[in-house]
Amino acid sequence: DGGITQSPKYLFRKEGQNVTLSCEQNLNHDAMYWYRQDPGQGLRLIYYSQIVNDFQKGDIAEGYSVSREKKESFPLTVTSAQKNPTAFYLCASSTNGRAKNQYFGPGTRLLVL
Amino acid sequence: DQQVKQNSPSLSVQEGRISILNCDYTNSMFDYFLWYKKYPAEGPTFLISISSIKDKNEDGRFTVFLNKSAKHLSLHIVPSQPGDSAVYFCAAAGGGADGLTFGKGTHLIIQP
């Protein structure tokens, strides 16, 4: 089945630790995105990538980093510089950067201990 | 500064009746609008979309209406079913924005 997978479903981070969230897609999509959702809020764009080896900051990129070494993978690292990392993180992809419809993964909930 | 606004955090509708979810936007350069449905602890799933060159798009029980002059769109669900209970996000594309710009969502509750 084609789709987007995110792992793990739940992730715990200690203060001062970096953690990496995985996102993999087998839809052969060029563009991939990371969003953050906080309670009672909409989704906010963290980073996006329109093609392999290229990525751009979204609205709330501070404290996060990404890489896009392979078309199917777009991992997100939440660094210790992110002061309020507890949130629900969603990865999405689209056929290309001009495509309007995005397909979402199941999400990862990150909790800080 | 929210560019996409869903002013009703929640909406309760009786099963079988019409559900109407509203969305307003401020960026006149948005040229494509989408509705996503989301269950708790899951990713959003695409429901229906509309291009700014149209004023209506219909797909089964779901219809989206766009009023460009009022910068307003609405999602109609007829008839409402228990499985429709979820959070519905309005999203907009274009206007120089990267990715999609989302509203805060409306929690639709279908009462039996």
mmCIF file of C-alpha atoms in Angstrom:
data_model
loop_
_atom_site.group_PDB
_atom_site.id
_atom_site.type_symbol
_atom_site.label_atom_id
_atom_site.label_comp_id
_atom_site.label_asym_id
_atom_site.label_seq_id
_atom_site.Cartn_x
_atom_site.Cartn_y
_atom_site.Cartn_z
ATOM 1 C CA ASP A 1 0.000 0.000 0.000
ATOM 2 C CA GLY A 2 1.245 3.476 -0.828
ATOM 3 C CA GLY A 3 1.340 6.004 1.946
ATOM 4 C CA ILE A 4 3.257 7.991 4.508
ATOM 5 C CA THR A 5 4.604 6.453 7.669
ATOM 6 C CA GLN A 6 5.809 8.290 10.748
ATOM 7 C CA SER A 7 7.641 6.762 13.645
ATOM 8 C CA PRO A 8 7.491 6.533 16.502
ATOM 9 C CA LYS A 9 3.862 7.280 17.365
ATOM 10 C CA TYR A 10 4.934 8.644 20.767
ATOM 11 C CA LEU A 11 8.332 10.071 21.656
ATOM 12 C CA PHE A 12 9.694 11.333 24.934
ATOM 13 C CA ARG A 13 12.501 13.832 25.195
ATOM 14 C CA LYS A 14 14.546 14.893 28.147
ATOM 15 C CA GLU A 15 15.509 18.504 28.647
ATOM 16 C CA GLY A 16 18.522 19.433 26.516
ATOM 17 C CA GLN A 17 18.203 16.415 24.240
ATOM 18 C CA ASN A 18 17.889 16.342 20.474
ATOM 19 C CA VAL A 19 15.354 13.903 19.039
ATOM 20 C CA THR A 20 14.662 12.876 15.447
ATOM 21 C CA LEU A 21 11.230 12.100 14.036
ATOM 22 C CA SER A 22 11.048 9.816 11.044
ATOM 23 C CA CYS A 23 8.910 10.339 7.947
ATOM 24 C CA GLU A 24 8.922 7.965 4.985
ATOM 25 C CA GLN A 25 6.714 7.951 1.890
ATOM 26 C CA ASN A 26 6.411 5.477 -0.968
ATOM 27 C CA LEU A 27 4.131 7.641 -3.100
ATOM 28 C CA ASN A 28 7.007 8.827 -5.287
ATOM 29 C CA HIS A 29 6.186 12.391 -4.274
ATOM 30 C CA ASP A 30 8.775 15.095 -4.824
ATOM 31 C CA ALA A 31 7.613 17.487 -2.104
ATOM 32 C CA MET A 32 7.496 16.794 1.625
ATOM 33 C CA TYR A 33 6.450 18.942 4.569
ATOM 34 C CA TRP A 34 6.570 19.053 8.360
ATOM 35 C CA TYR A 35 3.794 20.661 10.392
ATOM 36 C CA ARG A 36 3.269 21.125 14.088
ATOM 37 C CA GLN A 37 -0.138 21.056 15.778
ATOM 38 C CA ASP A 38 -0.769 22.412 19.268
ATOM 39 C CA PRO A 39 -4.050 21.912 21.168
ATOM 40 C CA GLY A 40 -6.825 24.096 19.767
ATOM 41 C CA GLN A 41 -4.556 25.312 17.009
ATOM 42 C CA GLY A 42 -4.251 24.734 13.323
ATOM 43 C CA LEU A 43 -1.234 23.181 11.665
ATOM 44 C CA ARG A 44 1.833 25.381 11.313
ATOM 45 C CA LEU A 45 4.556 24.764 8.745
ATOM 46 C CA ILE A 46 8.021 24.003 10.112
ATOM 47 C CA TYR A 47 10.057 23.009 7.050
ATOM 48 C CA TYR A 48 9.380 21.830 3.544
ATOM 49 C CA SER A 49 11.337 20.261 0.724
ATOM 50 C CA GLN A 50 10.399 20.422 -2.930
ATOM 51 C CA ILE A 51 13.191 18.189 -4.162
ATOM 52 C CA VAL A 52 15.980 15.970 -2.883
ATOM 53 C CA ASN A 53 18.896 17.806 -1.263
ATOM 54 C CA ASP A 54 16.901 21.010 -0.965
ATOM 55 C CA PHE A 55 14.669 22.325 1.808
ATOM 56 C CA GLN A 56 13.233 25.628 2.982
ATOM 57 C CA LYS A 57 12.178 27.086 6.328
ATOM 58 C CA GLY A 58 8.512 27.423 7.054
ATOM 59 C CA ASP A 59 6.804 29.748 9.512
ATOM 60 C CA ILE A 60 8.231 28.239 12.708
ATOM 61 C CA ALA A 61 11.611 26.705 11.797
ATOM 62 C CA GLU A 62 13.561 27.923 14.840
ATOM 63 C CA GLY A 63 14.774 25.026 16.978
ATOM 64 C CA TYR A 64 14.276 22.453 14.222
ATOM 65 C CA SER A 65 16.442 20.968 11.485
ATOM 66 C CA VAL A 66 15.758 18.649 8.553
ATOM 67 C CA SER A 67 17.558 16.730 5.830
ATOM 68 C CA ARG A 68 16.411 15.365 2.483
ATOM 69 C CA GLU A 69 19.061 12.936 1.294
ATOM 70 C CA LYS A 70 16.545 10.559 -0.269
ATOM 71 C CA LYS A 71 13.303 11.258 -2.090
ATOM 72 C CA GLU A 72 11.291 9.024 0.197
ATOM 73 C CA SER A 73 12.646 10.274 3.525
ATOM 74 C CA PHE A 74 12.396 13.625 5.321
ATOM 75 C CA PRO A 75 13.462 13.324 8.985
ATOM 76 C CA LEU A 76 12.876 16.183 11.415
ATOM 77 C CA THR A 77 15.228 16.843 14.334
ATOM 78 C CA VAL A 78 13.853 18.737 17.306
ATOM 79 C CA THR A 79 16.890 20.341 18.889
ATOM 80 C CA SER A 80 17.452 21.502 22.452
ATOM 81 C CA ALA A 81 17.021 25.051 21.133
ATOM 82 C CA GLN A 82 13.296 24.410 20.685
ATOM 83 C CA LYS A 83 11.954 25.682 24.008
ATOM 84 C CA ASN A 84 8.439 24.332 23.705
ATOM 85 C CA PRO A 85 8.682 21.062 21.767
ATOM 86 C CA THR A 86 5.641 19.286 23.206
ATOM 87 C CA ALA A 87 3.234 18.993 20.271
ATOM 88 C CA PHE A 88 1.784 16.689 17.644
ATOM 89 C CA TYR A 89 4.037 16.570 14.577
ATOM 90 C CA LEU A 90 2.641 15.798 11.142
ATOM 91 C CA CYS A 91 4.533 14.950 7.990
ATOM 92 C CA ALA A 92 2.923 15.420 4.580
ATOM 93 C CA SER A 93 3.825 15.002 0.935
ATOM 94 C CA SER A 94 2.547 16.151 -2.426
ATOM 95 C CA THR A 95 3.360 15.151 -5.999
ATOM 96 C CA ASN A 96 5.420 18.278 -6.426
ATOM 97 C CA GLY A 97 5.844 21.718 -4.936
ATOM 98 C CA ARG A 98 3.113 23.178 -7.099
ATOM 99 C CA ALA A 99 0.530 20.544 -6.174
ATOM 100 C CA LYS A 100 -2.024 21.876 -3.768
ATOM 101 C CA ASN A 101 -3.296 18.660 -2.222
ATOM 102 C CA GLN A 102 -1.100 17.201 0.498
ATOM 103 C CA TYR A 103 -1.280 13.713 1.981
ATOM 104 C CA PHE A 104 -0.570 13.368 5.673
ATOM 105 C CA GLY A 105 1.044 10.711 7.807
ATOM 106 C CA PRO A 106 -0.450 9.511 11.125
ATOM 107 C CA GLY A 107 1.652 11.882 13.232
ATOM 108 C CA THR A 108 4.108 11.661 16.138
ATOM 109 C CA ARG A 109 3.303 13.025 19.572
ATOM 110 C CA LEU A 110 6.403 14.435 21.282
ATOM 111 C CA LEU A 111 6.413 14.881 25.053
ATOM 112 C CA VAL A 112 9.122 16.510 27.137
ATOM 113 C CA LEU A 113 9.993 14.865 30.441
ATOM 114 C CA ASP B 1 -2.082 37.334 12.249
ATOM 115 C CA GLN B 2 -4.358 34.528 11.133
ATOM 116 C CA GLN B 3 -4.946 34.412 7.409
ATOM 117 C CA VAL B 4 -7.430 31.539 7.620
ATOM 118 C CA LYS B 5 -10.059 31.712 10.328
ATOM 119 C CA GLN B 6 -12.561 29.182 11.562
ATOM 120 C CA ASN B 7 -14.510 31.101 14.167
ATOM 121 C CA SER B 8 -16.540 28.193 15.523
ATOM 122 C CA PRO B 9 -14.394 25.898 17.675
ATOM 123 C CA SER B 10 -17.226 23.383 17.829
ATOM 124 C CA LEU B 11 -20.545 22.587 16.199
ATOM 125 C CA SER B 12 -23.212 20.115 17.255
ATOM 126 C CA VAL B 13 -25.679 18.774 14.659
ATOM 127 C CA GLN B 14 -28.347 16.121 14.806
ATOM 128 C CA GLU B 15 -27.839 13.006 12.720
ATOM 129 C CA GLY B 16 -29.542 13.309 9.331
ATOM 130 C CA ARG B 17 -29.515 17.106 9.331
ATOM 131 C CA ILE B 18 -27.192 19.433 7.433
ATOM 132 C CA SER B 19 -23.826 20.418 8.904
ATOM 133 C CA ILE B 20 -22.401 23.759 7.755
ATOM 134 C CA LEU B 21 -18.810 24.592 8.620
ATOM 135 C CA ASN B 22 -17.524 28.064 7.865
ATOM 136 C CA CYS B 23 -14.135 29.490 7.010
ATOM 137 C CA ASP B 24 -12.946 33.039 6.313
ATOM 138 C CA TYR B 25 -9.656 34.165 4.834
ATOM 139 C CA THR B 26 -7.856 37.457 4.526
ATOM 140 C CA ASN B 27 -5.249 36.854 1.812
ATOM 141 C CA SER B 28 -6.896 37.640 -1.532
ATOM 142 C CA MET B 29 -4.035 35.890 -3.320
ATOM 143 C CA PHE B 30 -5.084 32.442 -2.095
ATOM 144 C CA ASP B 31 -6.200 30.515 -5.163
ATOM 145 C CA TYR B 32 -7.061 27.062 -3.862
ATOM 146 C CA PHE B 33 -8.928 25.903 -0.794
ATOM 147 C CA LEU B 34 -9.158 22.512 0.860
ATOM 148 C CA TRP B 35 -11.056 20.855 3.676
ATOM 149 C CA TYR B 36 -9.421 18.163 5.767
ATOM 150 C CA LYS B 37 -11.020 15.869 8.310
ATOM 151 C CA LYS B 38 -9.057 14.776 11.362
ATOM 152 C CA TYR B 39 -9.682 12.191 14.050
ATOM 153 C CA PRO B 40 -7.775 12.395 17.373
ATOM 154 C CA ALA B 41 -4.147 11.206 17.228
ATOM 155 C CA GLU B 42 -4.344 10.706 13.452
ATOM 156 C CA GLY B 43 -3.183 12.714 10.461
ATOM 157 C CA PRO B 44 -5.692 14.827 8.525
ATOM 158 C CA THR B 45 -7.329 13.227 5.508
ATOM 159 C CA PHE B 46 -8.292 15.192 2.448
ATOM 160 C CA LEU B 47 -12.026 15.703 2.014
ATOM 161 C CA ILE B 48 -12.758 18.142 -0.785
ATOM 162 C CA SER B 49 -11.209 21.158 -2.479
ATOM 163 C CA ILE B 50 -12.132 24.091 -4.672
ATOM 164 C CA SER B 51 -10.230 26.340 -7.024
ATOM 165 C CA SER B 52 -10.759 30.082 -6.806
ATOM 166 C CA ILE B 53 -12.162 30.096 -10.336
ATOM 167 C CA LYS B 54 -15.184 28.118 -9.140
ATOM 168 C CA ASP B 55 -17.887 28.881 -6.613
ATOM 169 C CA LYS B 56 -19.075 25.361 -5.878
ATOM 170 C CA ASN B 57 -17.703 21.847 -5.826
ATOM 171 C CA GLU B 58 -19.705 18.773 -4.896
ATOM 172 C CA ASP B 59 -18.624 15.254 -3.981
ATOM 173 C CA GLY B 60 -21.311 12.959 -2.675
ATOM 174 C CA ARG B 61 -22.593 14.262 0.661
ATOM 175 C CA PHE B 62 -19.985 17.033 0.714
ATOM 176 C CA THR B 63 -20.272 20.405 -1.017
ATOM 177 C CA VAL B 64 -17.905 23.338 -0.712
ATOM 178 C CA PHE B 65 -19.065 26.852 -1.573
ATOM 179 C CA LEU B 66 -16.687 29.724 -2.225
ATOM 180 C CA ASN B 67 -17.649 33.407 -2.066
ATOM 181 C CA LYS B 68 -14.574 35.267 -3.244
ATOM 182 C CA SER B 69 -15.979 38.745 -2.730
ATOM 183 C CA ALA B 70 -16.665 37.925 0.912
ATOM 184 C CA LYS B 71 -13.483 35.849 1.267
ATOM 185 C CA HIS B 72 -15.619 33.114 2.725
ATOM 186 C CA LEU B 73 -16.048 29.414 2.118
ATOM 187 C CA SER B 74 -18.265 26.820 3.669
ATOM 188 C CA LEU B 75 -18.493 23.052 3.784
ATOM 189 C CA HIS B 76 -21.936 21.464 3.721
ATOM 190 C CA ILE B 77 -22.456 17.863 4.783
ATOM 191 C CA VAL B 78 -25.850 16.391 3.947
ATOM 192 C CA PRO B 79 -27.073 14.226 5.559
ATOM 193 C CA SER B 80 -24.800 14.233 8.588
ATOM 194 C CA GLN B 81 -23.756 10.810 9.870
ATOM 195 C CA PRO B 82 -22.168 9.714 13.173
ATOM 196 C CA GLY B 83 -18.879 8.955 11.391
ATOM 197 C CA ASP B 84 -18.675 12.603 10.403
ATOM 198 C CA SER B 85 -17.823 13.519 14.009
ATOM 199 C CA ALA B 86 -14.263 14.846 13.761
ATOM 200 C CA VAL B 87 -12.266 18.067 13.601
ATOM 201 C CA TYR B 88 -12.498 19.789 10.225
ATOM 202 C CA PHE B 89 -9.691 22.040 9.039
ATOM 203 C CA CYS B 90 -9.999 24.625 6.335
ATOM 204 C CA ALA B 91 -6.749 25.216 4.429
ATOM 205 C CA ALA B 92 -5.658 27.606 1.703
ATOM 206 C CA ALA B 93 -2.876 27.493 -0.878
ATOM 207 C CA GLY B 94 -1.216 30.124 -3.022
ATOM 208 C CA GLY B 95 -0.709 33.771 -2.275
ATOM 209 C CA GLY B 96 3.016 33.367 -1.989
ATOM 210 C CA ALA B 97 2.630 31.135 1.036
ATOM 211 C CA ASP B 98 4.711 27.987 1.299
ATOM 212 C CA GLY B 99 2.781 24.832 2.052
ATOM 213 C CA LEU B 100 -0.810 25.164 3.201
ATOM 214 C CA THR B 101 -2.203 27.765 5.605
ATOM 215 C CA PHE B 102 -4.610 26.160 8.047
ATOM 216 C CA GLY B 103 -7.427 27.432 10.214
ATOM 217 C CA LYS B 104 -7.670 26.296 13.835
ATOM 218 C CA GLY B 105 -10.341 23.736 13.054
ATOM 219 C CA THR B 106 -13.971 23.135 13.989
ATOM 220 C CA HIS B 107 -14.943 20.124 16.067
ATOM 221 C CA LEU B 108 -18.112 18.697 14.536
ATOM 222 C CA ILE B 109 -20.215 16.523 16.818
ATOM 223 C CA ILE B 110 -23.074 14.547 15.289
ATOM 224 C CA GLN B 111 -25.765 13.797 17.850
ATOM 225 C CA PRO B 112 -27.826 10.592 17.422
#
